XYZ file of C-alpha atoms in Angstrom:
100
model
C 36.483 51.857 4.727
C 35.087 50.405 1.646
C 31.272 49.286 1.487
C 30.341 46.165 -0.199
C 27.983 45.972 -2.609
C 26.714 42.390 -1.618
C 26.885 40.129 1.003
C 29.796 37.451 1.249
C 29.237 33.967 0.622
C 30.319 31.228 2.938
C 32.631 30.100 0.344
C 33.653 34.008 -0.430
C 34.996 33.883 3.902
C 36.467 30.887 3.378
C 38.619 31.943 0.864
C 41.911 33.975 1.085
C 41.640 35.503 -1.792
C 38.483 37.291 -0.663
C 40.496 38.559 2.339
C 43.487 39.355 0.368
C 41.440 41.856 -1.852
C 40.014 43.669 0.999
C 41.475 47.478 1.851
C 43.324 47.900 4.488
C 41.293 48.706 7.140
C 38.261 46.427 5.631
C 34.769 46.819 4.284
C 31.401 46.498 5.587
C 28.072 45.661 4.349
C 24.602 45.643 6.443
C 26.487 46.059 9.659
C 29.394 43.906 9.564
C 32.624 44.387 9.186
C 35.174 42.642 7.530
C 38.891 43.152 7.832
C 42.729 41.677 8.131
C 44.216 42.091 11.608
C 47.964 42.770 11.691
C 50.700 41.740 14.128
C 53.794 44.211 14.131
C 57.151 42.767 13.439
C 60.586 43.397 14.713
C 63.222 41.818 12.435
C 60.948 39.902 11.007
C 59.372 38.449 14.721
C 56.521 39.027 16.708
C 56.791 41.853 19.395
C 55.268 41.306 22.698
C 52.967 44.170 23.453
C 52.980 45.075 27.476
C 50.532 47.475 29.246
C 52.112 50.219 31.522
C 51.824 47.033 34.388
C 53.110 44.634 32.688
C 50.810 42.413 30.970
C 51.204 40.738 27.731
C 48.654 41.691 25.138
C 48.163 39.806 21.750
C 49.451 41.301 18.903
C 46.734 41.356 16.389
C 45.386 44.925 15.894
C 43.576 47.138 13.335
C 44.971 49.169 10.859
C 44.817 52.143 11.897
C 45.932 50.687 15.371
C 48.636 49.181 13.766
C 50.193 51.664 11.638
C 50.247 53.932 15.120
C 52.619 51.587 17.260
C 54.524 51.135 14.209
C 54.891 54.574 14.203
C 55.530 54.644 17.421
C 58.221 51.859 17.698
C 60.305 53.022 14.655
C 61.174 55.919 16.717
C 63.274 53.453 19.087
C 63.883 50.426 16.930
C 65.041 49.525 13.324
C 62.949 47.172 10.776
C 59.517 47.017 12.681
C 57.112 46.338 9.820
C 53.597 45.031 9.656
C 52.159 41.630 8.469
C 48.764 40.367 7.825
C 48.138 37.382 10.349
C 44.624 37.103 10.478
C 41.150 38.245 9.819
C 37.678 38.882 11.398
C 33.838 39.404 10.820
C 32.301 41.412 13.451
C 28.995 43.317 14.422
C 29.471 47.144 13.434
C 27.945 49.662 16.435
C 24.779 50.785 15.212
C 25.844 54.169 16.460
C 28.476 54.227 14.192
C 26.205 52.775 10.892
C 24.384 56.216 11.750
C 26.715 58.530 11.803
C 28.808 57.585 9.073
């Protein structure tokens, strides 16, 4: 994860280009984080993600997340890929900040 060397600007977040730039699996700076979430693809479509009991979760994961169910899936199926479809700001643990 790559550490920013100064804060974002409102108008920084609000553009793509910003996002777009970021590594994979995001930067932080002063406790936040700041990275794309992916959705995993199946012939170019959305997969529905189910738990072992059969509930639908969203799919819009990490990267590191991510790259494991595509793992995963390619084992069974043919052209699962990854896309961008979103991103997110959020609070970093402050265990985490520490141990770093």
């Amino acid at each position: 994860m790559m550490t920013l060397d100064t804060k974002p600007t409102r108008q920084q977040l609000d553009d793509r280009a910003f996002w777009d730039s970021l590594p994979p699996d995001g930067a932080e700076y002063d406790g936040f984080m700041y990275v794309p979430t992916y959705s995993i693809l199946r012939d170019d479509e959305p997969i529905n993600l189910k738990t072992d009991n059969g509930k639908i979760l969203r799919n819009s994961l990490p990267y590191e997340l991510a790259v494991t169910e595509v793992q995963r899936l390619s084992k069974k199926h043919d052209n699962i890929t990854l896309k961008i479809t979103g991103y997110g700001q959020s609070l970093v643990r402050m265990d985490k900040r520490l141990t770093a």
